[in-house]
Coordinates of C-alpha atoms in Angstrom, one line a residue:
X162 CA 16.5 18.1 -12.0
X163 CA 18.4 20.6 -9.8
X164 CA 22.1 20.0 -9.5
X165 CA 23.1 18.6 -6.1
X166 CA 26.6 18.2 -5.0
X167 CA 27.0 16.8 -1.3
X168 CA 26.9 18.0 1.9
X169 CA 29.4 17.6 4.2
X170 CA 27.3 17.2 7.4
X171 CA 25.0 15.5 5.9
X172 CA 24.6 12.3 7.6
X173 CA 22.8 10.4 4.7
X174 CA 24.9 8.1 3.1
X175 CA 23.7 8.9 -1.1
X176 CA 23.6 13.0 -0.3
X177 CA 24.6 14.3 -3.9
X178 CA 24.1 11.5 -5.4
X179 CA 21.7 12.2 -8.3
X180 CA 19.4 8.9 -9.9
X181 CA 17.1 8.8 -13.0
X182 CA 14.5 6.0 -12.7
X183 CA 13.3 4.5 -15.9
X184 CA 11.1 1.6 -14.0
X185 CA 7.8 0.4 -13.6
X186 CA 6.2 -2.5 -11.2
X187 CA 8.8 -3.3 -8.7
X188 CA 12.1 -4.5 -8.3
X189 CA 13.5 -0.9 -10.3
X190 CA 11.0 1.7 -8.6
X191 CA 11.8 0.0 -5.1
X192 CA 15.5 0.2 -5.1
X193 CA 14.8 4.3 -6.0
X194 CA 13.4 4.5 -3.0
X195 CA 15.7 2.2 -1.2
X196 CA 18.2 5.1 -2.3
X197 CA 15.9 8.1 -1.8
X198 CA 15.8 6.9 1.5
X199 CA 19.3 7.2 2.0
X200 CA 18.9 11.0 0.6
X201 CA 19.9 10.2 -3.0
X202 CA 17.8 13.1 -5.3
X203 CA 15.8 10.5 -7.3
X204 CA 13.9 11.9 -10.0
X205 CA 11.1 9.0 -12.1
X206 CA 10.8 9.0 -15.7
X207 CA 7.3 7.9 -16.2
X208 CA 5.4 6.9 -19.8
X209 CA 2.8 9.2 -20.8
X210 CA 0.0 7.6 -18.7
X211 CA 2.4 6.9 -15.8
X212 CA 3.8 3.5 -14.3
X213 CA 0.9 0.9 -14.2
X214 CA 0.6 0.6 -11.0
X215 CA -0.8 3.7 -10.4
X216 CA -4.0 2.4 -12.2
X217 CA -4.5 -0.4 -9.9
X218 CA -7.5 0.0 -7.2
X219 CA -7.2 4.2 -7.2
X220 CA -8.0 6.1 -4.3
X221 CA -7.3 9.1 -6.0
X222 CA -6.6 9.8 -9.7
X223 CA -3.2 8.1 -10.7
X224 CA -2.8 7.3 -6.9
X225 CA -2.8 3.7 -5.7
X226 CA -1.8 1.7 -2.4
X227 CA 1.0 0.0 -4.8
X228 CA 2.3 2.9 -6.2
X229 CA 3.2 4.6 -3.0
X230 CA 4.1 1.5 -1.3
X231 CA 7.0 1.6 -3.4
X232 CA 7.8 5.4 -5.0
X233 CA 8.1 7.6 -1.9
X234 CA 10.6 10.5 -1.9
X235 CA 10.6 10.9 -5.8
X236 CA 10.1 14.0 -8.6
X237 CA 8.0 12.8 -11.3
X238 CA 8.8 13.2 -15.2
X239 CA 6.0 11.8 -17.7
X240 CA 8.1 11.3 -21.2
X241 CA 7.6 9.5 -24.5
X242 CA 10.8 7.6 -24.5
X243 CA 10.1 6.8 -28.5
X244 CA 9.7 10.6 -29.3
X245 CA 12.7 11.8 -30.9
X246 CA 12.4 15.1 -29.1
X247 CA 12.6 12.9 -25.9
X248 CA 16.2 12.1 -26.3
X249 CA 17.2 16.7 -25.5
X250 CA 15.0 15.8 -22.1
X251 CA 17.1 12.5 -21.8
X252 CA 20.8 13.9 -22.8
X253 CA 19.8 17.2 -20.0
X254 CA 18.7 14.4 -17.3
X255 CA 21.7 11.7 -18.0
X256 CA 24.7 14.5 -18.1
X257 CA 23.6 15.5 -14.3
X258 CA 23.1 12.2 -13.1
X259 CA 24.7 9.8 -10.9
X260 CA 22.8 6.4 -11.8
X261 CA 20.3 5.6 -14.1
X262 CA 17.9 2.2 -13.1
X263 CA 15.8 0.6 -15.6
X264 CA 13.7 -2.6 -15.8
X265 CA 12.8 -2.5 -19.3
X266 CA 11.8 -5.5 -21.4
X267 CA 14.6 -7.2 -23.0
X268 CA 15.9 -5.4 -25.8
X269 CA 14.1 -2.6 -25.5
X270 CA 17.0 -0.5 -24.0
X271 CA 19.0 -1.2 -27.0
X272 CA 16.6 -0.2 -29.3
X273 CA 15.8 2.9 -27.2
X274 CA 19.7 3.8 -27.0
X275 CA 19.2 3.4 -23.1
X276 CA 21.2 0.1 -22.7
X277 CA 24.5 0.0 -20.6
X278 CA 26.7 0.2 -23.9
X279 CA 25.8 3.1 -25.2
X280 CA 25.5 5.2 -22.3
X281 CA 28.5 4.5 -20.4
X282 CA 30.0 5.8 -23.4
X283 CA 28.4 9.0 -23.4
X284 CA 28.4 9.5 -19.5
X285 CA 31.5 7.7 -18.5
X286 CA 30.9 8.2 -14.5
X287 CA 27.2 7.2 -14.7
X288 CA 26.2 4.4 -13.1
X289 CA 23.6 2.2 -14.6
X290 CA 21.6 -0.5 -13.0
X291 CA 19.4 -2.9 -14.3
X292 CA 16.7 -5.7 -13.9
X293 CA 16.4 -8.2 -16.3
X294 CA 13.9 -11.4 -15.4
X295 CA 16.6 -14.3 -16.2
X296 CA 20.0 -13.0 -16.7
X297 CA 21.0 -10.9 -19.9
X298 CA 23.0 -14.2 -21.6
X299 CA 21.4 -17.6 -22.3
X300 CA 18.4 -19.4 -23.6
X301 CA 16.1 -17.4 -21.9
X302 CA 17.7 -13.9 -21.9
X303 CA 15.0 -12.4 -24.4
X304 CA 12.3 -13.5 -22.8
X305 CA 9.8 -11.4 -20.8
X306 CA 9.1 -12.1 -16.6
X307 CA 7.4 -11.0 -14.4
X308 CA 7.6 -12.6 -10.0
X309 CA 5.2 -15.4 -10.7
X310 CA 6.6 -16.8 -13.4
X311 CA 10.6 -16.1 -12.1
X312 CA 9.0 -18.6 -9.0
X313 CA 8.2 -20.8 -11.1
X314 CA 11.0 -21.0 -13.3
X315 CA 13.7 -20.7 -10.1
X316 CA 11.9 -23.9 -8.0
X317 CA 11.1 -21.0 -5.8
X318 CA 7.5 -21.3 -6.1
X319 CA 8.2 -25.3 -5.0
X320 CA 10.2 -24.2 -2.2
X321 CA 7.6 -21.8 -0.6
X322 CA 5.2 -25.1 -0.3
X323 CA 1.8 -23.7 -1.2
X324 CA -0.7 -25.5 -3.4
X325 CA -4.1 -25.7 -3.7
X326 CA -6.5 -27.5 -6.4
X327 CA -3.7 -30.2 -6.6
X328 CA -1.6 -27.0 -8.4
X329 CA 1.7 -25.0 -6.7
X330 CA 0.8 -21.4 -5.9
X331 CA 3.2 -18.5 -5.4
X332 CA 3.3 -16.3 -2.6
X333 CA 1.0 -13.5 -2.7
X334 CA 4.5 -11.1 -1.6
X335 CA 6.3 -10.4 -4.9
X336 CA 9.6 -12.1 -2.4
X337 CA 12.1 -12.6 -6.1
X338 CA 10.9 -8.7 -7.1
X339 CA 12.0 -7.3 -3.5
X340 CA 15.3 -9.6 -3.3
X341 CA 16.0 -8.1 -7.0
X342 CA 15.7 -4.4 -5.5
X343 CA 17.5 -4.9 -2.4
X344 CA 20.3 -6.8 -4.4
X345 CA 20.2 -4.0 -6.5
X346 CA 20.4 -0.9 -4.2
X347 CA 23.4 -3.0 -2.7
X348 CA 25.2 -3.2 -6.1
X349 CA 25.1 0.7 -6.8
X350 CA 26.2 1.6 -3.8
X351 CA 29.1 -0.4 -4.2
X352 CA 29.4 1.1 -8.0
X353 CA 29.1 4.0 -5.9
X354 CA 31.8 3.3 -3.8
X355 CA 34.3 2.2 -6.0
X356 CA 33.7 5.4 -8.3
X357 CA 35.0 7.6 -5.6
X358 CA 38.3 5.9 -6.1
X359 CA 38.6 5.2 -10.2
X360 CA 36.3 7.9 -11.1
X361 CA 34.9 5.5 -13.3
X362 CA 31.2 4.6 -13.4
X363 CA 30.1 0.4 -13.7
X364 CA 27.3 -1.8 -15.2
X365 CA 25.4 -2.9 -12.1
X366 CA 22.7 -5.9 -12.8
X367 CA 20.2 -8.2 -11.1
X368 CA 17.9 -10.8 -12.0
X369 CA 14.3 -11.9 -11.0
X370 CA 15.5 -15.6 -11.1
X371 CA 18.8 -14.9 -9.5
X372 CA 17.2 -13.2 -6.5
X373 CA 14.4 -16.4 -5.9
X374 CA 17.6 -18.3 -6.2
X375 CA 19.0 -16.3 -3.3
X376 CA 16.1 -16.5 -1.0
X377 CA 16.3 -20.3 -2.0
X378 CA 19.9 -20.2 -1.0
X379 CA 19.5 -23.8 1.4
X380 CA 18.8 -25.7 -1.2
X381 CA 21.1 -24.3 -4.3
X382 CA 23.9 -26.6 -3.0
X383 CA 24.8 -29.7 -4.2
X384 CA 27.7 -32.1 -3.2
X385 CA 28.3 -34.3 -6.1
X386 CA 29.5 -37.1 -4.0
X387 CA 26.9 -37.2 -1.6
X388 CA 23.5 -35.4 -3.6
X389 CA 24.7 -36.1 -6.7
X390 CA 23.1 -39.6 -7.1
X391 CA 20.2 -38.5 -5.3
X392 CA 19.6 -36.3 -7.9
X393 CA 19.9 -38.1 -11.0
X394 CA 17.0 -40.4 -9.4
X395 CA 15.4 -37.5 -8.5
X396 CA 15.4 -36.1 -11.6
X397 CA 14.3 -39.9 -13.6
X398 CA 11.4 -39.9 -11.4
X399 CA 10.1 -37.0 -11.4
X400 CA 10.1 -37.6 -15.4
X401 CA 8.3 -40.6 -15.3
X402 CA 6.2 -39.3 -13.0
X403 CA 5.4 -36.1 -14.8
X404 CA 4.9 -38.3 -18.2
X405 CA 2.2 -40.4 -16.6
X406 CA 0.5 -37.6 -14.7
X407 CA 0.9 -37.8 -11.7
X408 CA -0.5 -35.4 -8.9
X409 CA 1.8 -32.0 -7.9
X410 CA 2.0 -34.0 -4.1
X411 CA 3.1 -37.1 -5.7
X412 CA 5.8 -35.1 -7.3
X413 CA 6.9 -33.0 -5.0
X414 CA 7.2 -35.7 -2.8
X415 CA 10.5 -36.6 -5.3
X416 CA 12.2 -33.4 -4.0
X417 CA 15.6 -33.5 -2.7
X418 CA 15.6 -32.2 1.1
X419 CA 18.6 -31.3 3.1
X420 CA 16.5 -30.7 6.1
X421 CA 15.4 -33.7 7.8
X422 CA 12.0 -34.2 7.0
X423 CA 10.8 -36.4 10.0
X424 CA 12.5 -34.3 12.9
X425 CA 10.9 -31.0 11.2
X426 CA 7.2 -32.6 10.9
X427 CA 7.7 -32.2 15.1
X428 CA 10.4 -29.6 15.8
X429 CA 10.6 -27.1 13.0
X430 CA 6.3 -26.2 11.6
X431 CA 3.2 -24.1 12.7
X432 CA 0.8 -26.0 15.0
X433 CA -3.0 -25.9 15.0
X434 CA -3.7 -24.1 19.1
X435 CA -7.2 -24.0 20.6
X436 CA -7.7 -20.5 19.1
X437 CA -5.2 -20.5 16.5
X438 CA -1.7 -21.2 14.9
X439 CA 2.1 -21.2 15.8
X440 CA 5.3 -21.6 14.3
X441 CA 8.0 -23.2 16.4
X442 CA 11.7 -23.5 15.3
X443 CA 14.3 -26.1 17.0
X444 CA 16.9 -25.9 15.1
X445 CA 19.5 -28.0 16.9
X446 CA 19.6 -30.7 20.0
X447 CA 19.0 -27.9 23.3
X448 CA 16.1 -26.3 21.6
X449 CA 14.4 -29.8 20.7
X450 CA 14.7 -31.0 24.7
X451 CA 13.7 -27.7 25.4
X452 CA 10.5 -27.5 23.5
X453 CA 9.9 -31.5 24.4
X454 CA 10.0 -30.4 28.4
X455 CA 7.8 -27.2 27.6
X456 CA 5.1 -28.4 26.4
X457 CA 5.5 -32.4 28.1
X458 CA 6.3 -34.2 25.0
X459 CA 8.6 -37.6 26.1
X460 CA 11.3 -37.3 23.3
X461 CA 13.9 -39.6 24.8
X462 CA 16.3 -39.6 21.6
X463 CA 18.6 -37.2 21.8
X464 CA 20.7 -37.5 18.8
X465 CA 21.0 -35.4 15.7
X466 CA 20.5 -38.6 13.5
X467 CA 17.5 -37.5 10.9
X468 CA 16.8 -41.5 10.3
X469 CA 16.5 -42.4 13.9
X470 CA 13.2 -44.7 14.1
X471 CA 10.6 -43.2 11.7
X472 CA 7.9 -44.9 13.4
X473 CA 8.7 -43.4 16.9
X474 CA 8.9 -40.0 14.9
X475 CA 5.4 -40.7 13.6
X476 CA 3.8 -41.1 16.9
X477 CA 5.7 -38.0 18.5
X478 CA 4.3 -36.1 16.1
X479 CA 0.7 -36.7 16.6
X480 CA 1.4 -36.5 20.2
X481 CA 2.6 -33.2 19.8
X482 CA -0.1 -31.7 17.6
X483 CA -2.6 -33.5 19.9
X484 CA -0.9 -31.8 22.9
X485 CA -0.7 -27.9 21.3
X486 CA -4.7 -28.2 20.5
X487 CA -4.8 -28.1 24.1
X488 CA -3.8 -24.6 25.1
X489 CA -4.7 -21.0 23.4
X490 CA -1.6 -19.5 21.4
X491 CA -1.0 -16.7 23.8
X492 CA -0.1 -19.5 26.9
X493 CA 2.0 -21.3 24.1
X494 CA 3.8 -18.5 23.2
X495 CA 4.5 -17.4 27.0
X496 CA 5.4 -21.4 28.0
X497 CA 8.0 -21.6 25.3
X498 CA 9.3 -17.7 25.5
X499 CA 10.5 -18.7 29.1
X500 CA 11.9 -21.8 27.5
X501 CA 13.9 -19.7 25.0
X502 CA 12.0 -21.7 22.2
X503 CA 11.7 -19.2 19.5
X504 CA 8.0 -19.5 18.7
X505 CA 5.1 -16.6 17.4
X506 CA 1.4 -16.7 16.6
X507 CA 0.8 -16.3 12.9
X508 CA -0.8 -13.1 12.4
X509 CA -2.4 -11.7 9.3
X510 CA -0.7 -9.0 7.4
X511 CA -2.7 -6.2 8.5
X512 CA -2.4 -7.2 12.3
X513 CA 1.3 -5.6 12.1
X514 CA 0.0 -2.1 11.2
X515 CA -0.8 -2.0 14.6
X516 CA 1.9 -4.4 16.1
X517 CA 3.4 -3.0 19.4
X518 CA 7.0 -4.5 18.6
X519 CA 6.8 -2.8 15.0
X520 CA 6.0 0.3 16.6
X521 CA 8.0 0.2 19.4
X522 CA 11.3 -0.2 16.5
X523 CA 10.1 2.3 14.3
X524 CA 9.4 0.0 11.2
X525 CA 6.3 1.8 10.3
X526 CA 5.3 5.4 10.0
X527 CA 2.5 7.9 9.0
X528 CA 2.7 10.6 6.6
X529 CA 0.3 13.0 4.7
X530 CA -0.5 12.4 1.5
X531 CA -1.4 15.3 -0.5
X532 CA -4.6 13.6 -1.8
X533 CA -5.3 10.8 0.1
X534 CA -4.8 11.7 3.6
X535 CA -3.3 9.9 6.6
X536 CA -1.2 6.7 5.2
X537 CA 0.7 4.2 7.4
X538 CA 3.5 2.7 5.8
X539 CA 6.8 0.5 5.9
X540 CA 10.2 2.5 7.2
X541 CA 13.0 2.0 5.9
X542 CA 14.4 -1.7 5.9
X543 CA 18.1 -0.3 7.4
X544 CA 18.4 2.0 10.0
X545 CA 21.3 3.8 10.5
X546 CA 22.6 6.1 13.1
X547 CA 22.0 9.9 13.2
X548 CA 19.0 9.8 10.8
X549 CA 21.1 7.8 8.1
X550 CA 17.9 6.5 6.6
X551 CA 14.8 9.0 6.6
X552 CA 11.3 8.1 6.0
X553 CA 10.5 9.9 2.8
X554 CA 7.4 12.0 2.1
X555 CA 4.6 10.6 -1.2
X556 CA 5.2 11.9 -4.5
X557 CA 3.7 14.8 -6.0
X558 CA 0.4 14.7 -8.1
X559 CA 1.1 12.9 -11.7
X560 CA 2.4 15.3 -14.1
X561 CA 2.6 18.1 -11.7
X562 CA 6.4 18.4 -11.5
X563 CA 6.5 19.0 -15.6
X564 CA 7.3 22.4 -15.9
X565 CA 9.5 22.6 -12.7
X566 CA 11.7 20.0 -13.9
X567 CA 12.4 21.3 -17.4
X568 CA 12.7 24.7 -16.4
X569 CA 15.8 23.2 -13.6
X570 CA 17.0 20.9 -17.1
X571 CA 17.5 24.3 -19.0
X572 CA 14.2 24.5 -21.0
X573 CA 12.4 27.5 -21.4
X574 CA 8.7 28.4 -21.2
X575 CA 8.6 28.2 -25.2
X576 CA 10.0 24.7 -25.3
X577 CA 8.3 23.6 -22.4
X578 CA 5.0 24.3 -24.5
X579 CA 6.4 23.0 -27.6
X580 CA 7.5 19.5 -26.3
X581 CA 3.5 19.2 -24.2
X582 CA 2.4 19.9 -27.5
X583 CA 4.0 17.7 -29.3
X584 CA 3.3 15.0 -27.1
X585 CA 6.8 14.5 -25.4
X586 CA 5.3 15.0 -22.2
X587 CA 2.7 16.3 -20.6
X588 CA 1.9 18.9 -17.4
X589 CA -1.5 17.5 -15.9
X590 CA -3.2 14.2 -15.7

C-alpha cells in the first residue's frame, strides 16, 4: 500500500486518505467505492478464494456483474485473516491507513483482534467503520443478517407492498444494504472531518435494520396521543389474527397508515394505460385538481379531509382507472407534464442503460475491463464540481496485485515467497 499524503490541488475531497477494506457482499465493499470515488486510495483485503461475489454468474474467472458493480477503483490483497503470519501483513497495512471498514459476522472481529477496541488502541487516528445487521447491543446483536431477512425484521419488506402466493416478498434491490453503505461513507467522512481538528480517530457504525428503518422513515413516527391507541388495537389484531391464520392481505390490512388510503387509491399509484403502466403523485390539493382536469375526472371535493365520503372515493377511482386504459402512456405522460403532474412510465431496469435523461446527466459510464471488455455502469451517486467525484476504473485480476502490494508494505522477495507458501496469501487465481 504506497503511502499517500494529499494533494493540494487536488480537487477530490478523500485525496490522502488511505482505507483498508475488510468486506464482502455489500453494504462495506460499496461504501469503498463510494470513497474511492472521492479519490480515497482503497486497498481490499480479500479471503483466500476472494469475496463471494465474485463466484456468482462469472464472465471471467473470479469476475462477476456483482462484484464490479460494487468494487471499482480498488487494489486487491487475498489474506488468511486466521493465519498468525497474517497479523505482520495486517500491523504493515493498519499503521498507514486512514480507515479500516469491515462487515464481519458478529464477533468475529473480536476474536480476530479486528474489532474497534483493540485497534483504536494500537492506531489511535484510525478510523474504523462497521456494518453490523441489527445494532452491536440488544437481543439480537449476535445474530447473523443478511438484506432479506433485515426487511423482514425492520417492517421494511411490509412497507415495500409486494407479495405473491399469499407471502410478502422483498425487493429484488438489496435497498437496507445500499442505505447501510451510503450511511456509512457519510459517517467516515465526518470521522474524517472531525480528525482534522482533534487528531483523534472515531468508531463509525451502521446497521442493516437501521438503514430499512431510514428508508421507512414515514412511518417510524408515532404520536402517543393520536397513533398510540391505534396501535395497541393494531397490535391485538394482528395477534389474533396471526393465531387463527389468517391470510398476509387480511393482515396487512391491520397496518397503521398515515397516508390516506382512499385519496391515494386515485391520486398517488401506477395506472394500467393502453400499452402500459404509470405512476402519478398528487401530493397535495393543486396537483389533485390538476391531475382531475388532465385527464377529465369530475372530482368536485376539494378538501384535504382523507374520510370525506368513501363511497364517492370508490367510484372516482374506477372512473379514473377506467379513463387511463384509454390513452397509451406516452400521451399520458405528455397530457400531465403540461399539467405539472409529476407522472413517468414504469420502465424496466435495463431500459435506463440506455435512458436519454440518464445519459444526458452523466449517471452512467463505460469503461474497459481488462477481461471482460466494454461494461456500462452506474456513476457516482454525488457529483461534485471540478471532477470532485471521478468514475473509477475495474479492479485488477484476482490475486494479481500480491507481490506489488507487499513489496510497497516493506516485504521482501524472500518473505513474499514464504508467506504464498505458507498459505497467507496467494499471487494467482
Amino acid at each position: 500500500m504506497s503511502s499517500r499524503t494529499p494533494n493540494a490541488d487536488s480537487e477530490q475531497p478523500f485525496d490522502g486518505v488511505r482505507v483498508v477494506e475488510f468486506g464482502q457482499f455489500v453494504a462495506v465493499p460499496f461504501a469503498a467505492q463510494l470513497l474511492s470515488e472521492g479519490g480515497a486510495e482503497v486497498l481490499k483485503v480479500e479471503a483466500l478464494e476472494g469475496d463471494p461475489t465474485r463466484r456468482l454468474a462469472q464472465l471471467a474467472p473470479m469476475e462477476s456483474r456483482i462484484y464490479l458493480s460494487r468494487n471499482r477503483g480498488k487494489r486487491s490483497l487475498p489474506l488468511h485473516l486466521r493465519h498468525e503470519q497474517a497479523l505482520l501483513i495486517i500491523d504493515a497495512l493498519l499503521s498507514r491507513a486512514d480507515v479500516a471498514l469491515m462487515n464481519f459476522r458478529p464477533g468475529l472481529a473480536q476474536r480476530l483482534g479486528l474489532d474497534a477496541d483493540t485497534l483504536r488502541a494500537k492506531y489511535p487516528r484510525l478510523i474504523v467503520a462497521s456494518v453490523t445487521p441489527f445494532g452491536r447491543y440488544g437481543p439480537d446483536a449476535g445474530l447473523a443478517g443478511m438484506d432479506i431477512v433485515v426487511q423482514a425484521r425492520s417492517g421494511l419488506m411490509v412497507a415495500n407492498g409486494r407479495q405473491g402466493d399469499g407471502r410478502p416478498l422483498s425487493g429484488d434491490p438489496v435497498s437496507a444494504d445500499y442505505m447501510a453503505a451510503m450511511s456509512l461513507a457519510f459517517g467516515i467522512a465526518s470521522a474524517l472531518f472531525r480528525r482534522a481538528n482533534t487528531g483523534q480517530g472515531a468508531e463509525v457504525h451502521a446497521s442493516l435494520m437501521q438503514a430499512a428503518m431510514t428508508l421507512n422513515n414515514n412511518q417510524m413516527l408515532r404520536v402517543e396521543s393520536a397513533d398510540g391507541p391505534i396501535h395497541d388495537e393494531s397490535r391485538q389484531e394482528l395477534a389474533d389474527m396471526r393465531s387463527r391464520g389468517a391470510t398476509y392481505s387480511e393482515q396487512r390490512m391491520a397496518q397503521p397508515s398515515a397516508r390516506a388510503r382512499i385519496m391515494a387509491d386515485i391520486y398517488f399509484r401506477t395506472y394500467t394505460t393502453s400499452d402500459g403502466w404509470l405512476a402519478v403523485a398528487c401530493g397535495s390539493t393543486r396537483l389533485r385538481a390538476a391531475f382531475s382536469l388532465a385527464i377529465g375526472l369530475e372530482d368536485e371535493y376539494t378538501g384535504d379531509d382523507p374520510n370525506h365520503h368513501a363511497e364517492h372515493y370508490e367510484r372516482l377511482r374506477e372512473a379514473a382507472e377506467a379513463i387511463m386504459q384509454t390513452r397509451p402512456t406516452h400521451e399520458w405522460e405528455t397530457l400531465l407534464a403540461e399539467a405539472g403532474v409529476p407522472a413517468s412510465r414504469v420502465l424496466m431496469p435495463f431500459e435506463i442503460l440506455d435512458d436519454p435523461q440518464a445519459a444526458a446527466n452523466d449517471m452512467l459510464y463505460d469503461l474497459e475491463h481488462p477481461q471482460i471488455g466494454q461494461v456500462r455502469i452506474l456513476a457516482p451517486p454525488v457529483a461534485l464540481d471540478q471532477d470532485g467525484f471521478r468514475q473509477p476504473p475495474a479492479t485488477k485480476p484476482f490475486a494479481s496485485e500480491t507481490r506489488e502490494i507487499l513489496s510497497e508494505l516493506g516485504f521482501d522477495d524472500s518473505q513474499i515467497d514464504g508467506f504464498v507458501d505458507a498459505g497467507v496469501t496467494r499471487d494467482s487465481i
